[in-house]
């Protein structure tokens, strides 16, 4: 009796077949291309970090890594002035974001339409474009609510009168500093938003190290607030996939139940631990990137670009004289890879990562003559 | 209006609060301890693999890794004689197993009791103890069905008459060679089981490289069969978290929609690619481990242990004269860390990883005098 199907498509969950997946920024390896599209740090990891990784590259790789990344949790706790029980480490902060949804949000199919808040992933849009993808993967209800036109946070009064906002949403994401705009938010206004929410609030601080201030204290004061961080951007470790969150210990316990047994790779743990031993090197880089950022903003503005103020390691800017998408091709022809997002709120802008000063000079040179010049 | 809860517990999904999580084998770093509890390979990665990792440890770590691990998929395809479209790479095969459940199995709450098969994760028990944990995390219905007392596969006729087996289960896991027993299965009998299933079947071949034969061909012939593999055990790369599966291209497409954007770390990709360039080194190790395994089995049998035949890099053995748990402590006192599982079907056994010949000698020495001697 042959029951084997010709294709496995009918066996896959219908919800999974309908997924689109996340589109990461391009990662071409083209010689001479200046890559300013995925907010990577232009400076390499500290030499001592590279040495630590090379030193750990030995027969020990045959062993499983520390399953909870415990030494890293302990060192992060010292750095943030909290307990190790407040720290959870993931395979990049993307993994942490996915676990947070699974910890707090029910799939719509599991609770039915009458309990929609319990199945709602809410976010202030535009933001990190992974949230809607993770929400869809989980089978949750996504509730995007617009930021102000200048990418500022709406007040709770405005959210209340706007009707669309759900104060009981199971989980609310806020990218702070915002991506893709770079806009920073005061901790006081973030706290007002958090205080008004009955569900969990995730403050995604992937770019906080480039900002004047951060809101991590909220994760220690408010039990329903979780702050996520990453070693990818500020600490030049995209390749090694280490991110974490700061949260109430009961949230950490829940995430530990959901995670893969050995979710953080061994050399990533080594690299992150060594990074925390050499923060002075990275802080110098933050200053350099901020300085390049401000120069780029000033000079582009002088060339007629409308550049938004940024607290991150990237700038969102509206080019003059031609649509952004046309500029995208123009810059690509000049070996400058930047990012354009099709979403209506941002489609007239280009986003470019703040690179080295030499990369900024190359960008400025290409920015002087537009695609129609 | 203060709505902030004192604890986040009430915000977490009830199903998540009820989880237990997976208990990985101990990873102590005790000097002189002989660690035979988690089936790690006793031999280090090939020197050329370590060199490749060290060489890649440079400023490039600031960049994201290849999001799909494409070069690795292509090289694995050549190795297995399939197309790159048949290969999916994960952060260890544990991650692949978790994605497979999410691709094929509905949560019970999403389909209701009348469609239980669609929400069923089925496995022949005892097996890799992660399956029930992953099933619980997903909110699926777990259906463990006993292997024969000698850990052999029941025939489909026996499964049919036993009533408990679900031929329509959304996903069925088979650990082959079996863990924790080490028992190997013929491809023909695995195929009969697969042919009888209407849902997906995952053949978890984490230990296949230590066996006389493997069943990967079934993943290419039967669209609903997926074969999982790992670089952890045979290729001495536990620390770097690289596993994969071989499957129908439509399954790979579905897994790609579910995975984190950059799920496989950069140095892990480098290590796995380099490993595939030096398979001769690893094949020599497989032979050494098999030879040590057979010697250990012979000598332990001579000492009164009941040792099951094994096709993996571990042995399941019933010690003489005292309960297994007592032997566990006895061996630990002699700095030999082995594994004991509380499940009834295996609680009278100890499982120990096949290490080097020197480690085997240490184990044999300790095995000569029992805890009550």
XYZ file of C-alpha atoms in Angstrom:
746
model
C 0.000 0.000 0.000
C 1.786 3.038 -1.308
C 0.865 6.221 0.545
C 3.966 8.268 -0.197
C 3.138 11.669 -1.721
C 4.860 12.954 -4.846
C 5.707 16.240 -3.145
C 5.948 17.153 0.538
C 3.993 20.386 -0.033
C 0.717 18.941 1.209
C 2.373 17.885 4.456
C 3.742 21.320 5.355
C 1.614 23.538 7.601
C -0.502 25.864 5.420
C 0.704 28.817 7.499
C 4.310 27.931 6.740
C 3.670 27.578 3.009
C 2.186 31.092 3.049
C 5.241 32.684 4.696
C 7.468 35.105 2.847
C 10.540 35.077 5.073
C 12.870 37.953 5.883
C 14.953 39.636 3.188
C 18.351 40.407 4.663
C 20.495 43.148 3.134
C 22.706 41.936 0.320
C 26.030 40.388 1.318
C 27.952 40.505 -1.953
C 31.680 39.861 -1.913
C 32.553 42.195 -4.780
C 36.064 43.573 -4.923
C 36.223 47.300 -4.249
C 32.560 47.548 -3.266
C 31.971 49.890 -0.313
C 29.344 48.099 1.717
C 27.136 50.555 3.617
C 23.880 48.577 3.502
C 23.690 46.427 6.647
C 25.003 48.657 9.442
C 28.119 46.653 10.074
C 30.879 48.366 12.021
C 33.685 49.618 9.733
C 36.354 48.831 12.335
C 37.575 45.303 13.036
C 37.259 43.597 16.422
C 40.006 44.550 18.892
C 43.298 42.762 18.108
C 43.128 41.152 21.554
C 39.706 39.711 20.709
C 41.056 38.157 17.508
C 43.960 36.740 19.521
C 41.557 35.258 22.071
C 39.554 33.531 19.323
C 42.714 32.148 17.665
C 43.952 30.913 21.028
C 40.667 29.075 21.658
C 40.822 27.481 18.195
C 42.154 24.145 19.370
C 41.066 20.609 20.136
C 38.518 22.060 22.575
C 36.218 22.716 19.614
C 35.287 19.034 19.782
C 33.491 19.824 23.058
C 30.044 21.359 23.471
C 30.075 25.040 24.377
C 28.749 26.213 27.729
C 25.023 25.535 27.269
C 23.837 28.721 28.992
C 26.849 30.891 28.051
C 27.119 31.296 31.817
C 30.510 33.074 32.005
C 29.218 35.582 29.468
C 25.994 36.138 31.412
C 28.086 36.784 34.514
C 30.371 39.257 32.816
C 27.464 41.081 31.163
C 25.795 41.314 34.570
C 28.857 43.047 35.989
C 28.939 45.389 33.000
C 25.267 46.311 33.352
C 25.133 46.345 37.143
C 22.562 43.579 37.386
C 22.466 39.900 38.359
C 23.389 37.076 35.945
C 19.745 36.015 36.384
C 18.762 39.176 34.482
C 20.732 38.152 31.379
C 19.841 35.787 28.527
C 22.246 35.186 25.609
C 21.185 34.181 22.106
C 22.512 33.260 18.659
C 22.389 36.957 17.731
C 19.688 39.224 19.123
C 17.461 38.040 16.245
C 17.175 34.711 18.020
C 16.344 36.490 21.283
C 13.570 38.469 19.541
C 12.107 35.230 18.158
C 12.163 33.587 21.607
C 10.504 36.625 23.182
C 7.560 36.278 20.812
C 7.291 32.598 21.641
C 7.452 33.353 25.354
C 4.704 35.992 25.440
C 2.481 35.683 22.375
C -0.090 32.997 21.559
C -0.661 32.038 17.918
C -4.001 33.448 16.703
C -5.215 29.927 15.938
C -4.643 28.939 19.572
C -6.780 31.610 21.218
C -9.393 32.653 18.672
C -10.463 36.162 17.682
C -11.960 37.083 21.076
C -8.544 37.067 22.764
C -6.735 38.875 19.991
C -4.524 40.932 22.336
C -2.959 37.730 23.663
C -1.949 36.894 20.090
C -0.782 40.377 19.113
C 2.739 41.478 18.213
C 2.652 45.273 18.113
C 5.297 47.670 16.866
C 5.751 51.313 16.019
C 6.364 51.453 12.297
C 8.777 51.894 10.532
C 11.151 49.807 12.607
C 13.356 46.760 12.317
C 11.627 44.887 9.501
C 12.171 41.494 11.144
C 9.282 41.968 13.647
C 6.466 41.450 11.116
C 8.307 38.424 9.722
C 8.720 36.847 13.171
C 5.100 37.624 13.944
C 3.921 35.906 10.775
C 6.153 32.878 11.394
C 4.571 32.526 14.836
C 1.052 32.851 13.451
C 0.468 35.962 15.560
C -1.590 39.042 14.744
C 0.733 41.893 13.738
C -0.356 45.386 14.751
C 1.875 48.033 13.175
C 1.094 51.568 14.371
C 2.730 54.571 12.711
C 5.436 56.624 14.349
C 5.045 60.372 13.902
C 6.101 61.637 10.437
C 9.445 62.687 11.943
C 9.782 59.170 13.401
C 9.085 60.470 16.933
C 7.089 58.419 19.460
C 3.374 59.234 19.645
C 2.209 60.195 23.147
C -0.009 57.728 24.973
C -2.857 60.247 24.616
C -2.380 60.238 20.849
C -2.220 56.428 20.806
C -5.423 56.305 22.856
C -7.285 58.597 20.502
C -5.896 56.879 17.410
C -7.841 53.671 18.288
C -5.500 51.297 16.486
C -3.013 50.930 19.357
C -3.561 47.966 21.687
C -2.605 48.693 25.293
C -3.112 45.006 26.075
C -0.982 43.635 23.211
C 0.932 40.568 24.386
C 4.190 42.042 23.095
C 5.190 45.480 21.826
C 8.488 46.132 20.042
C 10.188 49.531 20.007
C 13.434 49.940 18.051
C 15.411 52.520 20.030
C 17.336 54.259 18.573
C 14.908 53.728 15.751
C 15.892 51.891 12.594
C 15.782 52.795 9.788
C 15.582 56.488 10.774
C 18.281 56.670 13.465
C 15.975 58.759 15.655
C 16.711 58.482 19.396
C 14.133 58.510 22.189
C 14.303 59.862 25.734
C 14.159 57.257 28.440
C 11.351 59.258 30.070
C 9.111 59.027 26.998
C 9.941 55.344 26.562
C 8.993 54.823 30.204
C 5.634 56.551 29.725
C 4.917 54.199 26.831
C 6.010 51.154 28.863
C 3.930 52.219 31.871
C 0.833 52.387 29.701
C 1.273 48.829 28.359
C -0.234 45.838 30.094
C 1.681 43.317 27.990
C 5.427 42.901 27.583
C 7.499 45.651 25.939
C 10.767 44.914 24.144
C 13.114 47.857 23.709
C 15.383 46.760 20.881
C 18.613 48.623 21.592
C 20.722 47.124 18.817
C 22.293 50.546 18.203
C 22.290 51.971 21.737
C 26.076 52.158 21.996
C 26.129 54.871 19.315
C 23.534 56.998 21.141
C 23.792 59.676 23.829
C 21.680 57.625 26.237
C 20.033 54.227 26.634
C 17.058 52.844 28.504
C 18.426 49.628 29.938
C 17.493 50.744 33.463
C 13.841 50.149 32.496
C 14.524 46.424 32.197
C 15.574 46.379 35.836
C 12.780 48.624 37.157
C 9.784 47.358 35.174
C 9.169 43.583 35.179
C 7.418 43.607 31.810
C 10.187 45.484 29.968
C 12.959 43.617 28.149
C 15.976 45.361 26.587
C 17.766 43.556 23.745
C 21.386 44.195 22.767
C 23.844 42.735 20.290
C 27.563 42.261 19.778
C 27.040 42.581 16.009
C 26.913 46.325 15.475
C 28.894 48.141 18.139
C 31.315 45.285 18.775
C 32.107 44.274 15.193
C 31.029 40.673 15.646
C 28.208 40.130 13.133
C 29.841 36.907 11.974
C 29.829 35.333 15.399
C 26.127 35.683 16.278
C 25.983 36.848 19.869
C 23.144 38.948 21.212
C 21.423 39.141 24.565
C 18.635 40.659 26.562
C 18.312 42.204 29.990
C 15.079 41.238 31.717
C 13.298 40.166 34.865
C 14.647 36.771 36.067
C 11.295 35.090 35.392
C 11.532 36.135 31.749
C 15.055 34.702 31.575
C 13.810 31.414 33.047
C 11.107 31.260 30.352
C 13.580 31.972 27.542
C 15.877 29.264 28.879
C 13.047 26.751 28.575
C 12.476 27.711 24.944
C 16.023 27.916 23.634
C 18.064 25.285 21.852
C 20.291 23.408 24.287
C 23.537 24.876 22.960
C 22.321 27.967 21.166
C 25.458 30.126 21.419
C 28.539 28.804 19.623
C 31.805 28.397 21.509
C 34.038 30.843 19.642
C 31.219 33.410 19.767
C 31.236 33.102 23.551
C 35.009 33.471 23.592
C 34.815 36.526 21.343
C 32.092 38.235 23.377
C 33.904 37.598 26.659
C 37.135 39.021 25.258
C 35.229 42.012 23.873
C 34.052 42.918 27.370
C 37.704 42.966 28.469
C 38.563 45.604 25.862
C 35.703 48.076 25.936
C 38.041 51.082 25.739
C 38.976 50.090 22.171
C 35.315 49.921 21.157
C 34.400 53.170 22.902
C 37.031 54.934 20.811
C 35.342 53.461 17.714
C 31.935 54.702 18.880
C 33.382 58.206 19.071
C 34.944 57.928 15.623
C 31.706 56.647 14.094
C 29.702 59.416 15.769
C 32.166 61.988 14.523
C 32.041 60.622 10.945
C 28.245 60.472 11.213
C 27.976 64.139 12.142
C 30.402 65.240 9.421
C 28.529 63.202 6.830
C 25.241 64.677 7.963
C 26.614 68.234 7.774
C 28.217 67.823 4.365
C 25.316 65.951 2.777
C 22.951 68.611 4.077
C 25.201 71.161 2.380
C 24.749 69.213 -0.875
C 20.980 69.513 -0.674
C 20.212 66.177 0.973
C 17.613 66.093 3.736
C 19.413 64.085 6.402
C 17.580 63.058 9.572
C 19.365 63.398 12.910
C 20.721 60.002 13.980
C 21.686 58.351 17.256
C 22.786 55.176 15.485
C 25.617 54.122 13.130
C 23.593 54.927 10.036
C 21.827 57.890 8.436
C 18.485 58.088 6.695
C 18.596 60.739 4.009
C 16.422 61.987 1.185
C 18.528 62.682 -1.906
C 17.932 65.742 -4.057
C 16.877 65.908 -7.691
C 15.889 62.303 -8.344
C 13.973 59.501 -6.598
C 15.847 57.477 -3.997
C 15.683 54.314 -6.050
C 17.391 56.055 -8.936
C 20.122 57.224 -6.580
C 20.481 53.645 -5.320
C 21.505 52.503 -8.811
C 23.687 55.576 -9.306
C 25.614 54.859 -6.106
C 25.854 51.163 -6.899
C 27.452 52.050 -10.249
C 30.044 53.924 -8.214
C 30.600 50.817 -6.059
C 28.668 52.182 -3.100
C 26.120 49.718 -1.754
C 23.466 51.417 0.418
C 19.944 50.332 1.437
C 16.579 51.362 0.105
C 13.325 50.158 1.654
C 10.139 49.907 -0.411
C 7.823 50.760 2.545
C 5.864 53.965 1.780
C 7.016 55.836 4.914
C 10.675 55.546 3.944
C 10.764 54.920 0.192
C 11.934 58.456 -0.558
C 15.038 57.929 1.596
C 18.240 55.968 1.357
C 19.820 54.496 4.459
C 23.559 54.268 4.643
C 25.793 52.859 7.289
C 28.407 55.215 8.722
C 31.702 53.721 7.630
C 35.255 54.967 7.929
C 36.170 58.543 7.055
C 37.555 57.343 3.711
C 34.246 55.603 2.948
C 32.403 58.792 3.912
C 34.600 60.721 1.465
C 33.762 58.257 -1.315
C 30.068 58.611 -0.535
C 30.293 62.406 -0.504
C 32.110 62.382 -3.825
C 29.386 60.258 -5.420
C 26.692 62.373 -3.748
C 27.906 65.538 -5.446
C 26.645 64.465 -8.865
C 23.224 62.892 -8.928
C 21.938 60.256 -11.374
C 20.498 62.948 -13.653
C 23.524 65.246 -13.560
C -2.863 55.026 35.935
C -0.396 52.359 36.955
C -0.917 49.066 35.169
C 2.574 47.606 35.509
C 2.597 44.137 37.074
C 4.920 43.231 39.957
C 6.127 40.121 38.104
C 6.075 39.205 34.423
C 4.815 35.692 35.208
C 1.204 36.513 34.399
C 2.219 37.816 30.977
C 4.065 34.683 29.885
C 2.119 32.083 27.897
C 0.747 29.446 30.300
C 2.189 26.731 28.054
C 5.641 28.258 28.363
C 5.443 28.528 32.145
C 4.600 24.812 32.253
C 7.665 23.774 30.223
C 10.526 21.846 31.735
C 13.242 22.417 29.145
C 15.919 19.996 28.017
C 18.592 18.754 30.407
C 21.865 18.587 28.498
C 24.642 16.320 29.707
C 26.943 17.927 32.263
C 29.765 20.053 30.854
C 32.083 20.316 33.844
C 35.597 21.638 33.344
C 37.234 19.528 36.038
C 40.931 18.809 35.700
C 41.659 15.163 34.992
C 38.017 14.244 34.476
C 37.496 11.804 31.593
C 34.355 13.035 29.942
C 32.412 10.210 28.308
C 28.893 11.555 28.851
C 27.918 13.599 25.776
C 29.262 11.597 22.812
C 31.863 14.133 21.830
C 34.625 12.922 19.535
C 37.874 12.212 21.426
C 39.996 13.454 18.538
C 40.472 17.139 17.730
C 39.423 18.723 14.433
C 41.971 18.264 11.624
C 44.948 20.632 11.996
C 44.041 22.155 8.614
C 40.557 22.953 9.926
C 42.002 24.760 12.930
C 44.316 26.665 10.581
C 41.378 27.657 8.377
C 39.464 29.015 11.376
C 42.486 30.979 12.637
C 43.051 32.374 9.153
C 39.439 33.573 8.970
C 39.728 35.202 12.390
C 40.278 38.714 11.112
C 38.475 41.980 10.527
C 35.958 40.071 8.408
C 34.200 39.039 11.633
C 32.595 42.491 11.612
C 30.590 41.332 8.572
C 27.463 39.193 8.587
C 28.038 35.574 7.641
C 26.543 34.152 4.476
C 22.829 34.138 5.406
C 22.055 30.766 3.821
C 25.507 29.202 4.343
C 25.366 28.807 0.569
C 28.972 27.674 -0.073
C 28.491 25.005 2.589
C 25.203 23.846 1.052
C 26.957 23.549 -2.293
C 29.859 21.551 -0.909
C 27.559 19.257 1.060
C 25.542 18.687 -2.109
C 28.673 17.517 -3.913
C 29.555 15.268 -0.976
C 26.097 13.676 -0.879
C 25.492 13.593 -4.618
C 22.457 15.835 -4.512
C 21.556 19.420 -5.429
C 22.254 22.385 -3.120
C 18.450 22.771 -3.088
C 18.304 19.516 -1.108
C 20.423 20.920 1.740
C 19.490 23.105 4.705
C 22.090 24.165 7.292
C 21.316 25.011 10.915
C 22.892 26.168 14.173
C 23.557 22.533 15.074
C 21.142 19.806 14.004
C 19.123 20.600 17.156
C 18.009 23.799 15.463
C 17.117 21.858 12.316
C 14.995 19.431 14.363
C 13.150 22.377 15.952
C 12.476 23.960 12.545
C 11.221 20.648 11.159
C 8.581 20.471 13.889
C 7.539 24.041 13.142
C 7.370 23.276 9.418
C 5.167 20.185 9.659
C 3.316 20.131 12.982
C 0.422 22.319 14.142
C 0.153 23.202 17.834
C -2.690 21.221 19.445
C -4.423 24.475 20.378
C -4.493 25.523 16.727
C -6.303 22.473 15.333
C -8.354 21.013 18.169
C -8.623 17.373 19.277
C -10.333 16.160 16.082
C -7.228 16.783 13.976
C -4.780 15.354 16.462
C -2.564 13.707 13.845
C -1.774 17.110 12.366
C -0.487 18.161 15.793
C 1.399 14.970 16.576
C 5.146 14.539 17.019
C 5.761 10.795 17.076
C 8.932 8.918 17.976
C 10.149 5.438 18.705
C 11.211 5.442 22.324
C 13.876 5.472 23.766
C 15.550 7.930 21.428
C 17.208 11.340 21.470
C 15.524 12.899 24.498
C 15.228 16.312 22.836
C 12.190 15.298 20.716
C 9.667 15.323 23.584
C 11.078 18.660 24.760
C 10.766 20.230 21.300
C 7.279 18.792 20.991
C 6.220 20.310 24.310
C 7.766 23.686 23.437
C 5.740 23.693 20.225
C 2.539 22.765 22.035
C 2.273 19.575 19.997
C 0.929 16.187 21.021
C 3.832 13.819 21.704
C 3.275 10.166 20.799
C 6.136 7.983 22.054
C 5.858 4.365 20.916
C 8.199 1.739 22.324
C 11.004 0.178 20.333
C 11.368 -3.577 20.793
C 13.042 -4.587 24.085
C 16.318 -5.027 22.158
C 15.811 -1.501 20.697
C 14.942 -2.946 17.280
C 12.295 -1.356 15.037
C 8.816 -2.823 15.318
C 7.409 -4.021 11.980
C 4.572 -2.009 10.487
C 2.305 -4.994 11.168
C 3.240 -4.856 14.856
C 2.706 -1.085 14.896
C -0.687 -1.570 13.261
C -1.808 -4.130 15.805
C -0.373 -2.144 18.714
C -2.974 0.617 18.141
C -0.886 3.415 19.645
C 1.118 4.182 16.491
C -0.254 6.969 14.296
C 0.353 6.364 10.595
C -0.906 9.905 9.927
C 1.274 11.674 12.516
C 2.444 15.028 11.120
C 6.053 14.186 11.981
C 7.807 10.994 13.078
C 11.366 10.964 14.435
C 13.639 7.934 14.217
C 17.118 8.140 15.735
C 19.275 5.952 13.495
C 21.644 4.616 14.682
C 19.519 4.732 17.793
C 20.554 6.724 20.833
C 20.964 5.863 23.617
C 21.321 2.191 22.616
C 23.640 2.487 19.609
C 21.499 -0.021 17.687
C 21.694 0.336 13.909
C 18.845 -0.196 11.459
C 18.808 -1.537 7.909
C 17.858 0.956 5.259
C 15.277 -1.550 3.984
C 13.443 -1.683 7.313
C 13.634 2.098 7.667
C 12.159 2.400 4.203
C 9.262 0.098 5.074
C 8.492 2.317 8.067
C 8.755 5.486 5.939
C 6.547 4.012 3.206
C 3.827 3.313 5.748
C 3.782 6.902 7.065
C 1.532 9.554 5.567
C 3.223 12.415 7.430
C 6.855 13.505 7.372
C 9.572 11.203 8.711
C 12.851 12.532 10.098
C 15.724 10.076 10.194
C 18.097 11.593 12.722
C 21.493 10.334 11.596
C 23.625 12.229 14.095
C 25.856 9.158 14.472
C 25.654 7.714 10.952
C 29.357 8.206 10.210
C 30.231 5.572 12.837
C 27.863 2.996 11.330
C 28.255 0.370 8.605
C 25.516 1.982 6.516
C 23.273 5.021 6.350
C 19.873 5.814 4.891
C 20.445 9.206 3.314
C 19.295 7.902 -0.065
C 15.749 7.823 1.347
C 15.770 11.632 1.608
C 16.345 11.808 -2.138
C 13.868 9.083 -3.106
C 10.950 9.801 -0.759
C 9.669 13.399 -0.662
C 8.394 13.123 2.925
C 11.662 11.800 4.382
C 14.251 14.146 5.863
C 17.704 13.005 7.008
C 19.482 15.135 9.622
C 23.242 15.188 10.133
C 25.686 17.089 12.296
C 29.305 18.232 12.337
C 29.323 17.874 16.121
C 29.948 14.185 16.641
C 31.865 12.709 13.718
C 33.636 15.950 12.822
C 34.670 17.128 16.294
C 32.911 20.480 16.001
C 30.376 20.528 18.858
C 31.524 24.013 19.843
C 30.801 25.520 16.465
C 27.155 24.481 16.048
C 26.764 23.282 12.502
C 24.204 20.687 11.503
C 22.136 20.140 8.388
C 19.446 18.125 6.749
C 18.968 16.503 3.372
C 15.434 16.840 2.074
C 13.104 17.527 -0.817
C 13.655 21.088 -2.139
C 10.173 22.160 -1.012
C 11.054 21.221 2.546
C 14.251 23.257 2.294
C 12.253 26.256 1.037
C 9.920 25.961 4.032
C 12.820 25.731 6.509
C 14.402 28.793 4.920
C 11.235 30.750 5.609
C 11.302 29.752 9.274
C 14.957 30.200 10.120
C 16.692 33.191 11.675
C 18.208 35.409 8.991
C 21.813 34.564 9.886
C 21.411 31.317 11.786
C 24.835 29.771 11.114
C 27.823 31.654 12.513
C 30.694 32.630 10.247
C 33.556 30.651 11.776
C 31.264 27.624 11.991
C 30.740 27.871 8.227
C 34.497 28.195 7.705
C 35.140 25.173 9.940
C 32.539 22.982 8.249
C 33.778 23.905 4.765
C 37.362 23.111 5.745
C 36.226 19.835 7.306
C 34.802 18.686 3.984
C 38.237 19.291 2.428
C 39.867 16.870 4.859
C 37.537 13.926 5.129
C 40.372 11.396 4.999
C 41.559 12.592 8.433
C 38.080 12.096 9.882
C 37.554 8.712 8.235
C 40.704 7.475 9.959
C 39.186 8.650 13.248
C 35.937 6.799 12.538
C 37.943 3.610 12.116
C 39.854 4.213 15.351
C 36.651 4.897 17.264
C 34.975 1.792 15.836
C 38.005 -0.279 16.744
C 38.084 1.093 20.307
C 34.321 0.533 20.534
C 34.613 -3.134 19.604
C 37.528 -3.717 21.974
C 35.647 -2.025 24.798
C 32.573 -4.106 24.089
C 34.569 -7.326 24.060
C 36.492 -6.579 27.241
C 33.527 -5.248 29.200
C 31.531 -8.307 28.187
C 34.389 -10.380 29.551
C 34.031 -8.509 32.863
C 30.369 -9.472 33.144
C 28.825 -6.346 31.636
C 25.926 -6.782 29.248
C 26.974 -4.537 26.382
C 24.610 -3.905 23.483
C 25.986 -3.942 19.946
C 26.564 -0.378 18.747
C 26.783 1.378 15.385
C 27.506 4.730 17.057
C 30.367 6.302 19.032
C 28.935 5.178 22.364
C 27.954 1.974 24.125
C 24.938 1.193 26.271
C 25.862 -1.352 28.894
C 24.338 -2.938 31.954
C 26.906 -3.206 34.729
C 27.158 -6.296 36.915
C 26.643 -6.592 40.637
C 25.101 -3.226 41.445
C 22.502 -0.855 39.996
C 23.622 1.442 37.196
C 23.140 4.560 39.299
C 25.509 3.196 41.929
C 28.077 2.506 39.214
C 27.609 6.069 37.977
C 28.841 7.431 41.312
C 31.580 4.812 41.510
C 32.933 5.821 38.094
C 32.599 9.511 38.884
C 34.725 8.979 42.008
C 37.339 7.583 39.636
C 37.045 10.697 37.459
C 35.042 8.969 34.753
C 31.941 10.904 33.758
C 29.384 8.736 31.924
C 25.643 9.146 31.371
C 22.705 7.550 33.111
C 19.115 8.123 31.997
C 16.224 7.819 34.448
C 13.745 6.529 31.814
C 12.506 3.034 32.776
C 13.576 1.368 29.509
C 17.212 2.314 30.009
C 17.664 3.002 33.720
C 19.541 -0.250 34.276
C 22.183 0.788 31.769
C 24.999 3.301 31.606
C 25.877 4.995 28.353
C 29.460 5.886 27.704
C 31.057 7.639 24.809
C 33.849 5.771 23.037
C 36.930 7.874 23.714
C 40.590 7.263 22.962
C 42.227 3.926 23.685
C 43.784 5.410 26.827
C 40.336 6.516 28.022
C 38.998 3.047 27.263
C 41.785 1.584 29.393
C 40.885 3.898 32.273
C 37.245 2.859 31.970
C 38.150 -0.833 31.872
C 40.340 -0.426 34.933
C 37.504 1.185 36.877
C 35.042 -1.401 35.537
C 37.033 -4.251 37.032
C 36.053 -3.395 40.604
C 32.424 -2.461 41.101
C 31.005 -0.091 43.704
C 30.384 -2.976 46.107
C 33.744 -4.668 45.629
